[in-house]
Amino acid sequence: MRLLRRRHEADAEVAGEAAAAAALEMAPIEPDTQAAAFFDVDNTMMRGASIYHFARGLATRGMFTTSDLFKFAIGQAVFRLRGNENPEHIKVARETALAFVAGAKVEDVVRLGEEIYDEVMADRIWAGTRALAQRHLDAGQRVWLVTATPVELARVIAQRLGLTGALGTVAESRDGIYTGRLVGDLLHGPAKAEAVRALARREGLDLTRCSAYSDSANDLPMLSLVGHAVAVNPDAELREHARKHGWPIKDFRTGRKATLAALPIAAGVGAVAGGIAAGVALRKHYRALD
């Protein structure tokens, strides 16, 4: 019996050494310093709007009512059906959201984002899009999320997916407390392209060698900036544009509608509405602590 045990131990040691040797035989991935991939989040990397799912997570914690969440969802659905963005509505919604979030702690938003991602968002990641991102990582390229979602939540998503990082809307903070002002504006539409362009300058990227992925025609400025644009789960306008310009189209929805009312997209107003819902919750939370 003792001899048999020693033989098993020896076999296990040999197997372990062989596995380690085989792993080291693989050629290390050479970093591709001039190419990167940029992925939109809502309905591209994740089903529905990330900020909406964040608001849902806050609702389950009793930080605001189901009625608040329902009103937010209906507001996004109406926005989607109208198919346009009123600049004045965006301005008012943005200012309202910022007023509510003022005074909240950045670390609390990050902590809640981590919890809610694990509980609500992880199962909503499109496996197909995640695989596309992994191909870039395997090729030694950096992969960034680019979203109107607050950068703190965007970073959580990027970290959980093992990506390089995230570009998101930046809310001003001092000493770890939100001031209630944005640094610039929402990272939406042309602002996404400006963020990618700025990152390319900082990181020495060749945009003609970079790739971008999105579901929305709102992201045409970003998609048109890079050498390789891909439409993922595209809306009708983006699908038509992609066909005209010969861009690849990837659809992981298996016949489902691009957007359901219960899973609203985040496009400008949608993202800010989510911020309002989250802001209301955080404001109620801090009032309760006073």
Coordinates of C-alpha atoms in Angstrom, one line a residue:
M1 CA 0.0 0.0 0.0
R2 CA 2.8 2.4 0.9
L3 CA 4.7 1.5 -2.3
L4 CA 1.5 2.2 -4.3
R5 CA 1.1 5.6 -2.6
R6 CA 4.7 6.5 -3.3
R7 CA 4.2 5.6 -7.0
H8 CA 1.2 7.8 -7.2
E9 CA 3.1 10.7 -5.6
A10 CA 5.9 10.2 -8.1
D11 CA 3.5 10.1 -11.0
A12 CA 1.8 13.3 -9.8
E13 CA 5.2 15.0 -9.5
V14 CA 6.2 13.9 -13.1
A15 CA 2.8 15.1 -14.4
G16 CA 3.2 18.5 -12.7
E17 CA 6.7 19.0 -14.1
A18 CA 5.5 18.0 -17.6
A19 CA 2.6 20.5 -17.4
A20 CA 4.9 23.3 -16.3
A21 CA 7.4 22.6 -19.0
A22 CA 4.6 22.5 -21.7
A23 CA 3.3 25.9 -20.5
L24 CA 6.7 27.4 -20.7
E25 CA 7.1 26.1 -24.3
M26 CA 4.4 28.5 -25.4
A27 CA 5.8 31.7 -27.0
P28 CA 5.0 34.7 -24.8
I29 CA 2.6 37.2 -26.2
E30 CA 4.4 40.2 -27.7
P31 CA 2.6 43.4 -26.7
D32 CA 1.3 45.3 -29.7
T33 CA 1.9 48.8 -28.5
Q34 CA 0.3 50.6 -31.5
A35 CA -3.0 48.8 -31.7
A36 CA -5.9 48.7 -29.3
A37 CA -9.7 47.9 -29.3
F38 CA -12.5 50.1 -28.0
F39 CA -15.8 48.6 -27.0
D40 CA -19.0 50.3 -26.2
V41 CA -20.8 48.8 -23.2
D42 CA -24.6 49.0 -23.3
N43 CA -26.1 46.5 -25.8
T44 CA -22.6 45.9 -27.2
M45 CA -20.7 44.2 -24.3
M46 CA -23.7 43.9 -22.0
R47 CA -27.4 43.3 -22.6
G48 CA -29.3 46.5 -21.7
A49 CA -27.9 49.6 -19.9
S50 CA -25.3 49.2 -17.3
I51 CA -26.5 52.2 -15.3
Y52 CA -30.0 50.7 -15.3
H53 CA -28.7 47.5 -13.9
F54 CA -26.8 49.5 -11.3
A55 CA -30.1 51.3 -10.4
R56 CA -31.8 47.9 -10.1
G57 CA -29.1 46.8 -7.7
L58 CA -29.7 49.9 -5.6
A59 CA -33.4 49.2 -5.6
T60 CA -32.9 45.7 -4.2
R61 CA -31.0 47.4 -1.3
G62 CA -34.0 49.6 -0.5
M63 CA -32.2 52.7 -1.6
F64 CA -35.1 53.9 -3.7
T65 CA -38.5 52.5 -4.7
T66 CA -39.6 50.1 -7.4
S67 CA -41.8 53.0 -8.7
D68 CA -38.7 55.1 -9.2
L69 CA -37.1 52.3 -11.2
F70 CA -40.2 51.8 -13.2
K71 CA -40.4 55.5 -14.1
F72 CA -36.8 55.5 -15.2
A73 CA -37.4 52.4 -17.4
I74 CA -40.4 54.0 -19.0
G75 CA -38.5 57.2 -19.6
Q76 CA -35.8 55.3 -21.5
A77 CA -38.4 53.4 -23.5
V78 CA -40.1 56.6 -24.6
F79 CA -36.7 58.0 -25.6
R80 CA -35.9 54.9 -27.6
L81 CA -39.2 55.1 -29.5
R82 CA -38.8 58.8 -30.3
G83 CA -35.3 58.0 -31.6
N84 CA -33.9 61.5 -31.0
E85 CA -32.2 63.5 -28.4
N86 CA -33.3 66.9 -27.2
P87 CA -30.3 68.9 -26.1
E88 CA -32.3 70.8 -23.6
H89 CA -33.7 67.6 -22.0
I90 CA -30.1 66.2 -21.8
K91 CA -28.9 69.4 -20.1
V92 CA -31.7 69.4 -17.5
A93 CA -31.4 65.6 -16.8
R94 CA -27.6 66.0 -16.5
E95 CA -27.9 68.9 -14.0
T96 CA -30.5 67.0 -12.0
A97 CA -28.4 63.9 -11.8
L98 CA -25.3 65.9 -10.7
A99 CA -27.3 67.7 -8.0
F100 CA -28.5 64.4 -6.6
V101 CA -25.0 62.8 -6.5
A102 CA -23.3 65.8 -5.0
G103 CA -21.9 64.8 -1.6
A104 CA -21.8 61.1 -2.3
K105 CA -18.5 59.2 -1.6
V106 CA -16.6 57.9 -4.6
E107 CA -15.5 54.8 -2.6
D108 CA -19.2 54.0 -1.9
V109 CA -20.1 54.1 -5.6
V110 CA -17.1 51.9 -6.4
R111 CA -18.0 49.4 -3.7
L112 CA -21.7 49.2 -4.8
G113 CA -20.6 48.9 -8.4
E114 CA -18.5 45.8 -7.6
E115 CA -21.3 44.2 -5.6
I116 CA -24.0 45.0 -8.2
Y117 CA -21.9 43.8 -11.1
D118 CA -21.4 40.4 -9.5
E119 CA -25.1 40.2 -8.6
V120 CA -26.8 41.6 -11.6
M121 CA -24.5 42.4 -14.5
A122 CA -22.1 39.4 -14.8
D123 CA -24.8 37.2 -16.4
R124 CA -25.7 39.8 -18.9
I125 CA -22.3 40.0 -20.7
W126 CA -22.6 38.9 -24.3
A127 CA -20.3 35.9 -24.6
G128 CA -19.7 36.7 -28.3
T129 CA -18.5 40.2 -27.6
R130 CA -16.4 39.1 -24.7
A131 CA -14.8 36.6 -27.1
L132 CA -14.0 39.4 -29.5
A133 CA -12.3 41.4 -26.8
Q134 CA -10.3 38.3 -25.8
R135 CA -9.0 37.9 -29.3
H136 CA -7.5 41.4 -29.0
L137 CA -6.0 40.6 -25.7
D138 CA -4.5 37.3 -27.0
A139 CA -3.0 39.3 -29.8
G140 CA -1.2 41.5 -27.3
Q141 CA -3.4 44.5 -27.8
R142 CA -5.0 46.6 -25.1
V143 CA -8.8 46.6 -24.8
W144 CA -10.8 49.6 -23.4
L145 CA -14.4 50.1 -22.7
V146 CA -15.8 53.5 -23.9
T147 CA -19.1 54.5 -22.4
A148 CA -21.3 57.3 -21.1
T149 CA -21.6 55.3 -17.9
P150 CA -19.8 56.9 -14.9
V151 CA -16.1 56.0 -15.2
E152 CA -16.1 54.4 -11.7
L153 CA -18.7 51.8 -12.8
A154 CA -17.1 51.4 -16.2
R155 CA -13.8 50.6 -14.5
V156 CA -15.5 47.9 -12.4
I157 CA -16.8 46.3 -15.5
A158 CA -13.4 46.4 -17.2
Q159 CA -11.7 44.9 -14.2
R160 CA -14.2 42.1 -13.9
L161 CA -13.7 41.3 -17.6
G162 CA -10.0 41.4 -17.4
L163 CA -9.7 44.3 -19.8
T164 CA -7.1 47.1 -19.8
G165 CA -9.4 49.9 -18.6
A166 CA -12.3 52.1 -19.3
L167 CA -13.1 55.6 -20.6
G168 CA -16.3 56.9 -19.0
T169 CA -18.1 60.0 -17.9
V170 CA -16.0 61.8 -15.3
A171 CA -17.8 63.4 -12.4
E172 CA -15.7 65.9 -10.4
S173 CA -14.7 64.9 -6.9
R174 CA -12.7 66.5 -4.1
D175 CA -11.3 64.6 -1.2
G176 CA -13.2 61.5 -2.4
I177 CA -16.6 63.3 -2.4
Y178 CA -18.5 64.2 -5.6
T179 CA -18.9 67.9 -6.1
G180 CA -22.0 67.7 -8.3
R181 CA -20.2 68.9 -11.4
L182 CA -18.9 67.0 -14.5
V183 CA -15.4 67.3 -15.9
G184 CA -16.4 68.4 -19.4
D185 CA -19.6 66.7 -20.5
L186 CA -21.1 63.3 -20.9
L187 CA -18.9 60.8 -22.8
H188 CA -21.5 60.4 -25.5
G189 CA -21.4 60.6 -29.3
P190 CA -18.5 62.9 -30.5
A191 CA -17.1 63.0 -27.0
K192 CA -16.3 59.2 -27.2
A193 CA -14.3 59.9 -30.3
E194 CA -12.4 62.7 -28.6
A195 CA -11.7 60.4 -25.6
V196 CA -10.3 57.7 -27.9
R197 CA -8.2 60.3 -29.8
A198 CA -6.8 61.7 -26.6
L199 CA -6.0 58.2 -25.3
A200 CA -4.3 57.4 -28.6
R201 CA -2.0 60.5 -28.2
R202 CA -1.1 59.5 -24.7
E203 CA -0.5 55.9 -25.4
G204 CA 1.2 56.2 -28.9
L205 CA -1.6 54.3 -30.7
D206 CA -2.0 54.2 -34.4
L207 CA -5.7 54.6 -34.9
T208 CA -5.6 53.1 -38.4
R209 CA -4.5 49.9 -36.7
C210 CA -7.2 50.1 -33.9
S211 CA -10.6 48.6 -33.8
A212 CA -13.9 49.8 -32.4
Y213 CA -17.2 48.0 -31.6
S214 CA -20.7 49.4 -31.0
D215 CA -24.4 48.8 -31.4
S216 CA -25.5 52.4 -31.9
A217 CA -25.3 54.9 -34.7
N218 CA -24.6 57.4 -31.9
D219 CA -21.1 56.0 -31.9
L220 CA -20.4 56.6 -35.6
P221 CA -17.8 59.3 -34.6
M222 CA -15.8 56.7 -32.7
L223 CA -16.3 53.9 -35.2
S224 CA -15.2 56.2 -38.1
L225 CA -12.1 57.2 -36.2
V226 CA -10.4 53.8 -36.3
G227 CA -9.2 51.5 -39.1
H228 CA -11.4 48.6 -38.2
A229 CA -15.0 49.3 -37.2
V230 CA -17.4 46.5 -36.3
A231 CA -21.2 46.8 -35.7
V232 CA -22.3 44.6 -32.8
N233 CA -26.0 43.9 -32.3
P234 CA -26.6 47.1 -34.4
D235 CA -29.6 49.4 -34.4
A236 CA -31.2 49.9 -37.9
E237 CA -29.2 53.0 -38.7
L238 CA -25.9 51.5 -37.8
R239 CA -26.6 48.3 -39.6
E240 CA -27.4 50.3 -42.8
H241 CA -24.2 52.4 -42.4
A242 CA -22.1 49.2 -41.8
R243 CA -23.4 47.6 -44.9
K244 CA -22.7 50.6 -47.1
H245 CA -19.2 50.9 -45.8
G246 CA -18.4 47.2 -45.7
W247 CA -18.0 47.0 -41.9
P248 CA -18.4 43.6 -40.3
I249 CA -21.7 43.0 -38.5
K250 CA -21.8 40.7 -35.5
D251 CA -25.2 39.9 -34.0
F252 CA -25.3 37.8 -30.8
R253 CA -29.0 38.3 -30.1
T254 CA -30.1 35.1 -31.7
G255 CA -33.2 36.7 -33.3
R256 CA -34.2 38.8 -30.3
K257 CA -35.1 42.4 -30.8
A258 CA -32.3 44.9 -30.5
T259 CA -33.8 46.5 -27.4
L260 CA -36.6 45.5 -25.1
A261 CA -38.5 48.1 -23.0
A262 CA -37.4 46.2 -19.9
L263 CA -33.7 46.4 -21.0
P264 CA -33.4 50.0 -22.2
I265 CA -30.3 51.3 -24.0
A266 CA -28.1 54.0 -22.6
A267 CA -27.7 56.7 -25.2
G268 CA -27.3 60.1 -23.8
V269 CA -30.6 60.7 -22.0
G270 CA -30.8 57.0 -21.0
A271 CA -27.4 57.1 -19.3
V272 CA -28.2 60.3 -17.5
A273 CA -31.6 59.0 -16.4
G274 CA -29.8 56.1 -14.8
G275 CA -27.6 58.6 -13.1
I276 CA -30.6 60.3 -11.8
A277 CA -32.0 57.1 -10.4
A278 CA -28.7 56.2 -8.8
G279 CA -28.3 59.7 -7.5
V280 CA -31.7 59.7 -5.9
A281 CA -30.8 56.4 -4.2
L282 CA -27.5 57.7 -2.9
R283 CA -29.0 61.0 -1.7
K284 CA -31.7 59.1 0.2
H285 CA -28.9 56.8 1.6
Y286 CA -26.9 59.7 2.9
R287 CA -29.9 61.5 4.3
A288 CA -30.7 58.3 6.3
L289 CA -27.2 58.4 7.8
D290 CA -27.5 62.0 8.9

